Coordinates of C-alpha atoms and ligand atoms in Angstrom, one line a residue:
Chain A
M182 CA 5.1 2.6 42.5
I183 CA 1.5 2.7 41.3
D184 CA -1.2 3.9 43.4
R185 CA -2.9 1.3 45.8
V186 CA -6.2 2.8 45.5
F187 CA -8.1 3.6 42.2
R188 CA -11.3 5.4 41.9
G189 CA -13.5 6.0 38.9
R190 CA -16.8 5.5 37.2
A191 CA -17.5 2.1 36.1
H192 CA -18.3 1.0 32.4
V193 CA -19.8 -2.3 32.8
F194 CA -19.4 -5.1 30.2
G195 CA -20.4 -8.7 30.3
D196 CA -18.5 -12.2 29.8
N197 CA -16.0 -13.2 27.0
I198 CA -15.4 -9.5 25.7
D199 CA -12.9 -10.7 23.2
T200 CA -10.0 -8.8 21.6
D201 CA -11.8 -8.3 18.2
Q202 CA -14.3 -6.2 20.4
I203 CA -11.7 -4.4 22.3
Y204 CA -9.9 -3.7 19.2
P205 CA -11.5 -4.5 15.9
G206 CA -9.4 -6.4 13.3
R207 CA -9.9 -3.7 10.7
Y208 CA -7.6 -1.3 12.7
L209 CA -4.9 -3.6 13.3
D210 CA -2.4 -1.9 10.8
L211 CA -2.5 1.3 12.8
T212 CA 0.7 2.0 14.8
D213 CA 0.2 5.4 16.3
H214 CA -1.1 4.7 19.9
R215 CA -3.4 7.7 20.0
E216 CA -5.0 6.6 16.9
M217 CA -5.3 3.2 18.1
A218 CA -7.0 4.4 21.4
A219 CA -9.7 6.1 19.5
H220 CA -11.1 2.7 18.7
C221 CA -11.0 1.4 22.3
L222 CA -13.8 -1.0 23.0
E223 CA -15.6 -0.2 19.8
G224 CA -16.8 -3.5 18.9
A225 CA -18.1 -3.9 22.3
S226 CA -20.2 -0.6 23.0
E227 CA -21.4 2.1 20.9
S228 CA -21.7 4.5 23.7
F229 CA -18.3 3.9 25.4
A230 CA -16.2 6.2 23.4
A231 CA -18.6 9.3 24.2
A232 CA -19.2 8.5 27.9
F233 CA -15.5 7.7 28.9
R234 CA -13.4 10.0 31.0
P235 CA -9.7 9.2 31.6
G236 CA -9.4 7.3 35.0
D237 CA -12.6 5.6 34.5
I238 CA -12.8 1.7 35.4
V239 CA -13.7 -1.0 32.9
A240 CA -15.6 -3.6 34.8
A241 CA -16.3 -6.9 33.2
G242 CA -17.4 -10.4 33.5
R243 CA -15.5 -13.7 32.9
N244 CA -12.6 -14.2 30.4
F245 CA -12.1 -10.6 29.5
G246 CA -9.6 -10.2 26.5
C247 CA -10.0 -13.6 25.2
G248 CA -9.2 -14.3 21.6
S249 CA -6.3 -13.0 19.6
S250 CA -2.8 -12.0 21.1
R251 CA -3.0 -8.5 19.6
E252 CA -1.3 -6.1 22.1
N253 CA -3.2 -3.2 20.4
A254 CA -6.3 -4.1 22.8
A255 CA -4.2 -3.4 25.9
I256 CA -2.6 -0.5 24.3
A257 CA -5.8 0.9 23.4
L258 CA -7.2 0.6 27.0
K259 CA -4.1 1.9 28.4
V260 CA -3.6 4.8 26.2
R261 CA -7.3 5.8 26.2
G262 CA -6.7 6.4 29.9
V263 CA -8.5 3.4 31.6
G264 CA -7.4 3.5 35.3
C265 CA -7.7 -0.3 35.7
V266 CA -9.8 -3.3 34.4
V267 CA -11.7 -5.2 37.0
A268 CA -13.1 -8.4 35.9
R269 CA -14.4 -11.8 36.9
G270 CA -11.6 -13.4 34.9
F271 CA -9.0 -12.5 32.1
A272 CA -7.7 -14.3 29.4
R273 CA -4.0 -15.2 29.8
I274 CA -2.3 -13.5 26.7
F275 CA -4.4 -10.3 27.4
Y276 CA -3.3 -10.5 30.9
R277 CA 0.3 -10.6 30.2
N278 CA 0.0 -7.9 27.6
A279 CA -1.6 -5.5 30.0
I280 CA 0.7 -6.0 32.9
N281 CA 3.6 -5.7 30.6
L282 CA 2.3 -2.2 29.5
G283 CA 1.5 -1.1 33.2
L284 CA -2.2 -1.5 33.0
P285 CA -3.6 -2.8 36.3
L286 CA -5.9 -5.9 35.9
I287 CA -7.9 -7.0 39.0
V288 CA -9.7 -10.1 39.4
C289 CA -12.9 -10.0 41.4
P290 CA -15.1 -12.9 41.2
R291 CA -18.0 -11.1 42.9
L292 CA -17.9 -7.9 40.8
P293 CA -21.6 -8.1 39.6
E294 CA -22.6 -7.5 43.2
V295 CA -20.8 -4.0 43.4
A296 CA -20.6 -2.7 39.9
A297 CA -23.1 -0.6 38.2
Q298 CA -23.0 1.3 35.0
G299 CA -21.8 4.7 35.6
E300 CA -21.5 4.4 39.2
E301 CA -18.1 5.2 41.0
L302 CA -16.1 2.2 42.0
E303 CA -13.0 1.9 44.4
V304 CA -10.3 -0.8 43.9
D305 CA -8.2 -0.9 47.1
L306 CA -5.2 -3.1 46.5
E307 CA -3.9 -2.7 50.2
R308 CA -7.3 -3.9 51.7
A309 CA -7.8 -6.3 48.6
E310 CA -11.3 -5.2 48.1
L311 CA -13.5 -3.5 45.5
R312 CA -16.1 -1.0 47.0
N313 CA -19.1 1.0 45.6
P314 CA -19.1 4.1 47.8
K315 CA -22.8 4.7 46.7
S316 CA -24.2 1.5 48.0
G317 CA -21.6 1.0 50.5
L318 CA -20.9 -2.5 49.6
A319 CA -17.5 -4.1 49.3
V320 CA -16.3 -7.5 48.0
P321 CA -12.9 -9.1 48.0
I322 CA -10.5 -9.0 45.2
E323 CA -7.8 -11.4 44.3
P324 CA -4.2 -10.2 45.4
V325 CA -1.9 -9.2 42.3
G326 CA 0.9 -11.7 42.2
D327 CA 4.4 -10.4 43.2
Y328 CA 5.7 -10.7 39.7
A329 CA 3.1 -8.7 38.2
M330 CA 3.0 -6.1 41.0
R331 CA 6.8 -5.7 40.4
I332 CA 6.2 -5.0 36.7
L333 CA 3.2 -2.6 37.5
D334 CA 5.3 -0.7 40.1
A335 CA 7.9 -0.2 37.5
G336 CA 5.5 1.3 35.1
G337 CA 5.7 -1.8 32.9
I338 CA 8.1 -4.2 31.5
K339 CA 9.9 -1.6 29.4
P340 CA 11.0 0.6 32.4
L341 CA 11.9 -2.6 34.2
M342 CA 14.0 -4.0 31.5
L343 CA 15.7 -0.8 30.9
A344 CA 16.4 -0.4 34.7
E345 CA 17.8 -4.0 34.9
G346 CA 19.9 -3.5 31.7
S347 CA 21.5 -0.5 33.1
R348 CA 22.3 -2.1 36.5
Chain B
M270 CA 6.2 -34.0 36.5
H271 CA 4.1 -33.7 33.1
A272 CA 6.0 -33.7 30.0
L273 CA 4.9 -30.0 29.5
E274 CA 6.6 -29.1 32.9
K275 CA 9.8 -31.1 32.0
I276 CA 10.0 -29.0 28.7
L277 CA 9.9 -25.9 30.7
A278 CA 12.2 -27.2 33.3
A279 CA 14.8 -28.2 30.7
H280 CA 14.6 -24.8 29.1
A281 CA 15.1 -23.2 32.5
E282 CA 18.0 -25.5 33.1
R283 CA 16.4 -26.9 36.1
D284 CA 15.8 -30.3 37.4
S285 CA 12.0 -29.7 38.2
V286 CA 9.5 -27.0 38.3
R287 CA 6.4 -26.6 40.3
T288 CA 2.6 -25.5 39.3
G289 CA 2.4 -21.7 39.7
E290 CA 6.0 -21.0 40.0
I291 CA 7.6 -18.3 37.6
V292 CA 10.5 -19.6 35.6
N293 CA 12.7 -17.9 32.9
C294 CA 13.1 -20.2 29.9
R295 CA 15.3 -20.1 26.8
V296 CA 13.1 -20.0 23.8
D297 CA 13.8 -22.4 20.8
V298 CA 11.5 -20.8 18.2
A299 CA 10.2 -17.3 18.4
G300 CA 7.8 -16.2 15.7
I301 CA 6.6 -12.9 14.9
N302 CA 3.8 -12.1 12.4
D303 CA 3.1 -9.0 10.5
L304 CA 0.4 -7.8 12.8
Y305 CA 3.0 -7.0 15.2
P306 CA 5.5 -4.2 14.2
Q307 CA 5.0 -3.3 17.8
A308 CA 7.5 -6.1 18.7
M309 CA 10.3 -4.2 16.8
Y310 CA 9.3 -0.9 18.5
S311 CA 9.1 -2.6 21.9
F312 CA 12.6 -4.2 21.1
R313 CA 14.1 -0.7 20.7
E314 CA 12.2 0.9 23.6
I315 CA 13.7 -1.7 26.0
G316 CA 17.3 -1.0 24.7
G317 CA 17.5 -3.5 22.1
V318 CA 20.3 -3.2 19.5
R319 CA 21.1 -6.6 18.2
V320 CA 18.7 -9.5 18.4
K321 CA 20.1 -12.2 20.8
D322 CA 19.5 -15.3 18.7
P323 CA 18.6 -14.2 15.0
E324 CA 18.7 -17.7 14.0
R325 CA 15.9 -18.9 16.3
V326 CA 13.6 -15.8 15.1
L327 CA 11.0 -16.5 12.3
I328 CA 9.0 -13.5 10.8
F329 CA 5.7 -14.4 9.0
L330 CA 4.2 -12.1 6.4
D331 CA 1.0 -13.9 6.6
H332 CA -1.9 -12.0 8.1
Y333 CA -1.7 -9.3 5.4
A334 CA -0.4 -11.5 2.6
P335 CA -0.4 -9.7 0.1
A336 CA -0.9 -6.3 1.6
S337 CA -4.2 -4.6 0.8
T338 CA -3.6 -1.2 2.1
V339 CA -0.5 1.1 2.0
R340 CA -0.3 0.9 5.8
Q341 CA 0.0 -2.9 5.7
A342 CA 2.7 -2.6 3.0
E343 CA 4.7 -0.1 5.2
N344 CA 4.5 -2.6 8.2
Q345 CA 5.8 -5.4 5.9
K346 CA 8.4 -3.3 4.6
Q347 CA 9.6 -2.6 8.0
F348 CA 9.7 -6.2 8.9
R349 CA 11.8 -7.0 5.8
A350 CA 14.4 -4.2 6.7
F351 CA 14.5 -5.5 10.5
A352 CA 15.2 -9.0 9.2
R353 CA 18.1 -7.7 6.9
E354 CA 19.6 -5.4 9.6
Q355 CA 19.5 -8.3 12.3
G356 CA 20.5 -11.0 10.2
I357 CA 17.1 -13.0 10.6
S358 CA 17.2 -15.4 7.6
G359 CA 13.8 -16.9 8.7
L360 CA 11.5 -14.3 7.1
M361 CA 8.7 -16.0 5.5
E362 CA 7.4 -14.1 2.5
I363 CA 3.8 -13.4 1.5
N364 CA 3.8 -16.6 -0.5
E365 CA 4.7 -19.1 2.3
G366 CA 1.3 -19.1 4.2
V367 CA -0.1 -19.0 7.8
C368 CA 2.6 -19.2 10.4
H369 CA 1.5 -22.2 12.2
Q370 CA 1.2 -24.4 9.0
V371 CA 4.5 -23.1 7.7
M372 CA 6.3 -24.2 10.9
A373 CA 4.8 -27.6 10.6
D374 CA 5.8 -27.9 7.0
K375 CA 9.2 -26.7 7.4
G376 CA 10.0 -28.8 10.3
Y377 CA 10.2 -26.0 13.1
S378 CA 7.4 -27.9 15.0
R379 CA 9.2 -30.6 16.9
P380 CA 8.8 -32.7 20.1
G381 CA 10.2 -31.2 23.2
R382 CA 10.7 -27.7 21.8
L383 CA 9.7 -24.3 23.6
I384 CA 7.9 -22.5 20.8
V385 CA 6.6 -18.9 21.2
V386 CA 4.7 -16.8 18.4
T387 CA 2.9 -13.6 18.7
D388 CA -0.2 -15.5 18.0
S389 CA -2.9 -17.0 20.3
H390 CA -3.2 -20.2 18.3
T391 CA 0.5 -21.2 18.9
T392 CA -1.0 -23.9 21.1
T393 CA -1.1 -25.9 17.7
H394 CA 2.4 -27.2 18.1
G395 CA 1.5 -29.3 21.1
A396 CA 0.2 -31.7 18.3
F397 CA 4.0 -32.5 17.8
G398 CA 4.8 -32.8 21.6
A399 CA 6.2 -29.2 22.0
F400 CA 5.4 -26.6 24.7
S401 CA 4.1 -23.8 22.4
T402 CA 2.2 -20.7 23.5
G403 CA 1.2 -17.3 22.1
V404 CA 2.4 -13.9 23.5
G405 CA 2.1 -10.3 22.7
A406 CA 4.4 -7.9 21.1
T407 CA 6.2 -6.7 24.2
D408 CA 6.9 -10.2 25.4
M409 CA 8.3 -10.9 22.1
A410 CA 10.6 -7.9 22.4
C411 CA 11.9 -9.4 25.5
I412 CA 12.6 -12.6 23.7
L413 CA 14.4 -10.7 20.8
K414 CA 16.7 -8.9 23.3
T415 CA 17.3 -11.8 25.8
G416 CA 16.5 -15.0 24.0
Q417 CA 14.4 -15.9 27.1
L418 CA 10.9 -15.3 28.5
W419 CA 9.3 -15.9 31.9
F420 CA 6.5 -18.3 32.1
R421 CA 4.3 -19.2 34.9
V422 CA 4.2 -23.1 35.2
P423 CA 0.6 -23.8 34.4
E424 CA -1.8 -26.3 36.0
I425 CA -2.4 -29.1 33.5
M426 CA -5.6 -30.9 32.7
R427 CA -6.2 -34.1 30.8
I428 CA -9.0 -34.7 28.1
R429 CA -9.2 -38.4 27.3
L430 CA -10.8 -39.1 23.9
E431 CA -12.0 -42.5 23.5
G432 CA -13.8 -44.5 20.7
S433 CA -13.8 -43.4 17.1
L434 CA -15.1 -40.6 14.8
Q435 CA -18.2 -41.4 12.9
K436 CA -18.2 -41.2 9.0
G437 CA -18.5 -37.4 8.2
V438 CA -17.3 -36.3 11.6
F439 CA -13.8 -34.8 12.2
A440 CA -11.5 -33.6 15.0
K441 CA -13.0 -30.1 14.4
D442 CA -16.4 -31.2 15.3
L443 CA -15.0 -33.0 18.6
I444 CA -13.1 -29.9 19.6
L445 CA -16.0 -27.9 19.1
H446 CA -18.2 -30.3 21.1
I447 CA -15.5 -30.1 23.9
I448 CA -15.5 -26.3 23.9
G449 CA -19.3 -26.1 23.9
R450 CA -19.4 -28.5 27.0
L451 CA -16.7 -26.9 29.0
G452 CA -16.9 -23.1 28.0
A453 CA -14.6 -20.4 26.5
D454 CA -12.7 -20.1 29.8
F455 CA -12.4 -23.4 31.3
A456 CA -8.9 -24.1 30.5
V457 CA -7.7 -20.3 31.2
Y458 CA -3.9 -20.4 32.2
R459 CA -3.8 -24.3 31.9
G460 CA -2.2 -26.9 29.9
V461 CA -4.5 -29.3 28.0
C462 CA -3.1 -32.7 27.5
F463 CA -4.9 -35.1 25.0
E464 CA -4.9 -38.9 25.5
G465 CA -6.9 -41.7 24.9
S466 CA -7.4 -44.5 22.1
L467 CA -8.8 -42.1 19.6
I468 CA -5.4 -40.2 19.4
S469 CA -3.5 -42.9 17.5
Q470 CA -6.3 -42.9 14.9
L471 CA -5.8 -39.1 14.3
S472 CA -3.6 -37.8 11.5
V473 CA -1.1 -35.0 12.2
S474 CA -3.5 -32.5 10.6
E475 CA -6.5 -33.5 12.7
R476 CA -4.0 -33.3 15.9
M477 CA -3.1 -29.8 14.8
A478 CA -6.9 -28.8 14.5
L479 CA -7.5 -30.3 18.0
C480 CA -4.7 -28.4 19.7
N481 CA -5.2 -25.2 17.7
M482 CA -8.6 -24.7 19.2
T483 CA -7.7 -25.3 22.7
T484 CA -7.0 -21.5 22.5
E485 CA -10.7 -21.1 22.5
M486 CA -10.9 -22.5 25.9
G487 CA -8.3 -20.2 27.1
A488 CA -5.5 -22.7 27.1
K489 CA -1.9 -21.7 27.5
A490 CA -0.6 -24.8 25.8
A491 CA -1.9 -28.1 24.4
Y492 CA -0.2 -31.4 24.5
I493 CA -0.1 -34.8 22.5
Q494 CA 2.4 -37.3 23.5
P495 CA 4.6 -38.2 20.4
D496 CA 3.9 -41.5 18.9
A497 CA 4.2 -43.5 15.6
V498 CA 2.3 -41.0 13.8
T499 CA 4.5 -38.1 15.1
M500 CA 7.5 -40.0 14.3
A501 CA 6.4 -40.9 10.7
F502 CA 5.8 -37.2 10.0
L503 CA 9.4 -36.3 11.4
K504 CA 11.1 -39.1 9.5
D505 CA 9.4 -38.1 6.3
K506 CA 11.0 -34.6 6.9
E507 CA 14.1 -36.2 7.6
I508 CA 14.2 -34.5 11.2
A509 CA 16.1 -36.5 13.9
D510 CA 17.0 -33.7 16.1
F511 CA 14.6 -33.5 18.9
T512 CA 13.7 -34.7 22.6
V513 CA 10.7 -36.6 23.5
F514 CA 9.6 -35.8 27.1
E515 CA 7.4 -38.1 29.0
T516 CA 4.8 -37.6 31.7
D517 CA 5.8 -39.4 34.9
P518 CA 3.5 -42.3 35.9
G519 CA 0.9 -41.3 38.4
Y520 CA 1.0 -37.6 37.4
V521 CA -2.1 -36.1 39.0
Y522 CA -4.0 -33.8 36.6
A523 CA -5.8 -30.6 37.8
D524 CA -8.8 -32.0 35.9
D525 CA -9.2 -35.2 34.2
L526 CA -12.2 -35.5 31.8
A527 CA -13.4 -38.1 29.2
F528 CA -15.2 -37.8 25.9
D529 CA -16.6 -40.6 23.8
A530 CA -15.9 -39.6 20.4
S531 CA -18.1 -42.2 18.7
S532 CA -21.2 -40.4 20.1
V533 CA -20.5 -36.9 18.6
P534 CA -22.4 -36.0 15.4
P535 CA -21.3 -33.0 13.1
Q536 CA -21.1 -29.8 15.3
L537 CA -21.8 -26.3 14.7
A538 CA -20.6 -23.0 16.7
L539 CA -23.3 -20.4 16.3
P540 CA -22.8 -16.7 16.6
F541 CA -21.1 -15.0 18.4
S542 CA -19.0 -17.2 20.6
V543 CA -17.0 -20.3 20.0
D544 CA -18.6 -22.0 23.1
N545 CA -22.3 -21.6 21.6
V546 CA -22.2 -25.1 20.2
A547 CA -25.1 -27.2 19.0
D548 CA -25.7 -30.3 16.8
L549 CA -25.4 -29.2 13.3
R550 CA -28.5 -31.0 12.5
E551 CA -30.6 -28.6 14.6
H552 CA -29.7 -25.8 12.4
L553 CA -30.2 -27.3 9.0
G554 CA -31.5 -24.7 6.4
V555 CA -30.2 -21.7 8.0
P556 CA -29.5 -19.5 4.9
L557 CA -25.8 -18.5 4.1
D558 CA -24.1 -16.0 1.9
Q559 CA -20.4 -17.3 2.1
A560 CA -18.7 -20.4 2.8
F561 CA -14.9 -20.0 4.0
L562 CA -12.4 -22.9 4.0
G563 CA -9.0 -21.9 5.2
S564 CA -6.9 -20.9 8.2
C565 CA -4.7 -22.6 10.6
T566 CA -7.5 -24.7 11.8
G567 CA -9.1 -25.7 8.7
G568 CA -7.0 -25.0 5.7
R569 CA -4.8 -28.1 5.2
L570 CA -4.4 -30.6 2.5
E571 CA -6.9 -33.1 4.2
D572 CA -9.5 -30.2 4.6
I573 CA -9.3 -29.1 0.9
E574 CA -9.7 -32.9 0.0
A575 CA -12.6 -33.4 2.2
A576 CA -14.1 -30.3 0.4
A577 CA -13.3 -31.5 -2.9
R578 CA -14.8 -35.0 -2.3
I579 CA -18.2 -33.2 -1.6
L580 CA -17.8 -30.8 -4.4
R581 CA -16.4 -32.7 -7.1
G582 CA -18.8 -32.6 -10.2
R583 CA -21.1 -30.5 -8.5
H584 CA -21.7 -26.8 -8.4
I585 CA -22.2 -24.4 -5.3
A586 CA -25.7 -23.0 -4.8
P587 CA -26.7 -19.8 -6.8
G588 CA -26.2 -16.7 -4.7
M589 CA -23.4 -18.5 -2.6
R590 CA -19.8 -17.8 -2.8
M591 CA -17.2 -20.1 -1.4
L592 CA -13.5 -19.1 -0.7
I593 CA -10.7 -21.6 -0.7
V594 CA -7.6 -20.5 1.2
P595 CA -4.8 -23.1 1.4
A596 CA -3.0 -22.7 4.6
S597 CA 0.5 -22.6 3.0
K598 CA 2.5 -22.9 -0.1
K599 CA 3.1 -26.5 0.4
V600 CA -0.7 -27.2 1.0
L601 CA -1.4 -25.1 -2.3
R602 CA 1.0 -27.1 -4.3
D603 CA -0.2 -30.3 -3.0
A604 CA -3.7 -29.6 -3.6
I605 CA -2.9 -28.6 -7.2
S606 CA -1.1 -31.7 -7.7
A607 CA -4.0 -33.9 -6.4
G608 CA -6.5 -32.2 -8.6
Y609 CA -8.4 -30.6 -5.8
I610 CA -8.0 -26.9 -6.8
G611 CA -9.1 -27.7 -10.3
E612 CA -12.1 -29.4 -9.1
L613 CA -13.1 -26.8 -6.6
I614 CA -12.8 -24.2 -9.1
E615 CA -15.0 -26.0 -11.6
A616 CA -17.4 -26.2 -8.6
G617 CA -17.6 -22.5 -8.4
C618 CA -15.1 -21.7 -5.7
T619 CA -12.9 -18.8 -5.6
L620 CA -9.1 -19.5 -4.9
V621 CA -7.5 -16.9 -2.4
S622 CA -4.0 -16.4 -1.9
T623 CA -2.5 -18.4 0.9
G624 CA -2.3 -16.8 4.2
C625 CA -4.9 -15.7 7.0
A626 CA -7.2 -13.8 4.5
A627 CA -10.5 -13.0 5.9
C628 CA -10.1 -15.1 9.0
L629 CA -9.4 -12.1 11.1
G630 CA -11.5 -9.8 9.2
T631 CA -8.7 -7.6 7.5
H632 CA -9.1 -8.3 3.8
E633 CA -10.0 -10.8 1.0
G634 CA -13.6 -11.9 1.6
L635 CA -15.0 -9.8 4.3
L636 CA -18.9 -10.0 5.1
A637 CA -21.5 -7.2 4.8
E638 CA -24.1 -6.3 7.4
G639 CA -26.3 -9.1 8.0
E640 CA -24.4 -11.7 5.9
S641 CA -23.9 -15.1 7.2
C642 CA -21.0 -17.4 6.7
I643 CA -20.1 -20.9 7.5
S644 CA -16.4 -21.1 8.2
S645 CA -13.8 -23.8 8.9
T646 CA -11.7 -21.3 11.0
N647 CA -11.8 -21.0 14.7
R648 CA -13.6 -17.7 15.8
N649 CA -17.0 -16.1 15.4
F650 CA -16.8 -13.2 17.5
P651 CA -18.8 -10.0 16.5
G652 CA -17.0 -8.3 13.5
R653 CA -14.3 -11.1 13.3
M654 CA -14.8 -11.5 9.5
G655 CA -16.1 -8.1 8.6
H656 CA -19.3 -6.3 9.6
N657 CA -20.2 -6.4 13.4
K658 CA -23.5 -7.7 12.5
A659 CA -22.4 -10.5 10.1
R660 CA -22.7 -13.9 11.5
I661 CA -20.1 -16.7 11.4
Y662 CA -20.9 -20.5 11.8
L663 CA -18.1 -22.6 12.7
A664 CA -18.1 -26.2 11.4
S665 CA -15.7 -28.9 9.8
P666 CA -14.5 -28.4 6.4
A667 CA -16.9 -31.0 5.1
A668 CA -19.7 -29.2 6.6
V669 CA -18.5 -26.1 5.0
A670 CA -18.5 -27.8 1.5
A671 CA -21.8 -29.5 2.1
S672 CA -23.3 -26.1 3.0
A673 CA -21.9 -24.4 0.1
L674 CA -23.7 -26.9 -2.2
A675 CA -26.9 -26.3 -0.3
G676 CA -26.7 -22.6 0.2
S677 CA -27.7 -23.1 3.7
I678 CA -26.4 -25.1 6.7
A679 CA -26.0 -28.9 5.6
D680 CA -25.0 -32.2 7.0
P681 CA -21.9 -33.5 5.2
R682 CA -23.1 -36.9 6.0
D683 CA -25.9 -36.5 3.3
Y684 CA -23.2 -35.8 0.6
L685 CA -20.4 -38.3 1.3
Ligands
SF4_737 S1 -5.4 -18.2 10.0 FE1 -6.8 -17.1 11.4 S2 -6.5 -18.0 13.5 FE2 -4.8 -18.8 12.2 S3 -3.1 -17.4 12.5 FE3 -4.2 -16.6 10.8 S4 -5.7 -15.1 11.6 FE4 -5.0 -16.2 13.4

């Protein structure tokens, strides 16, 4: 089972962060996941790579992950060590890719009220809220669907399919 | 039920499905392109040994056609070996073209089919009355292993298109206009059904452009009810094996919108998002370095013809370059026979090998820092066609040709 509470510093992004920004097309022929992770969010922010610590949270606006179906975008975030992505909304192929890889995606329409660059955030799946411990503010998050939660709890679709295959 | 829901139900061997429910469906056509060796790796990681239905699998060597780096070549080599080992006869070599066009040309796109490709613009095949959607590599691995995939039954919205397109205005302009109005996330997780009196006037090529770009609104699938135009296309290919599903009368859409096609002038999507749309005339004269005509959105025979009609007997502006990338081998062959390619080369255009080319910014026509390009493709995100600070303007193929002539953004109606 995955944790029900995630804590980490927020890296804040705007609306429509597309997969070309999360993982630029010129690196698409890389297949080594570590090498891929080095380019995580390279097209969206010049400071992200230096400021990021594993476990940090990516906080974004609407339609995060729009654009191409490249799983490389989700792989880069996951392998870089992003704890979870909280956004006002996600594009659908990216959503499937991330959940399949076991990267939690949390929808929070009121995210801008609590997320501030570099400040701590707490995602609480049990109480379905997103908190900023510094300001003390909390806003609701949308529950993760049962099907997606099952995949996340298994650590991704691969372990799940292996487990089901051996049953 | 909607026709899209009926397709899902039929493939889940169910009488009916409900919006929001998760169903496991048998996939008719599963396409992998050469960006996704991860699909093969994931297939092995989930314990895959033999591909369940190799005759339903297509592999497209299109995004890197032909390979420009050793790494791309290695990736393609792995695909060829995988196809041999798994008995996948549907491997489309680097000479075939962009996956979606190849699927239409070769008759894989048919009414009633469930089509899944590792490419976001898979919505294209809704133009033929299929349920078609894009997935990532690991979803594809599940299909390779089991022949099936889970789908959440989407909400479905309708866009009614009435009236007729003005001269010099194309389906591309109309869909840019719609995306500009609705926004890049309006249709996320939804099916988009096009209806209305305009549809019967649109060619298969125009319908594909329309459905292709619903991806830029976030759509999961697009749909156009098969009609006489669809039937003529299928008959021409001698395809008789398909099922047409029809939406029940009184079906209630999650959203119901209408657009008057007659009132839409040529459109332009400005950097750096597809929903940043304006009337093209408001930006006449913006200087350009490159014009790009190609892709699964705007690289078909009709698109090349539109460009040839404008460039015939003329020459592109000094300092300007124009790339022509036929979407498939068939498109290339037909464009050669019709004389368009010769005319375009005389006009100063550069012919690039069929495939995705610079559309996704990996090779064959990338942009330098600060350069501007007008393009018949579907995305203008930062870095999409090269440098992060290059600017991409999306427009119709005719507008691309007119702008290449002028060396700056130009209205195709002034050249027709
Ligand atoms: S032509 Fe462009 S949009 Fe179409 S499949 Fe290729 S890269 Fe994607």
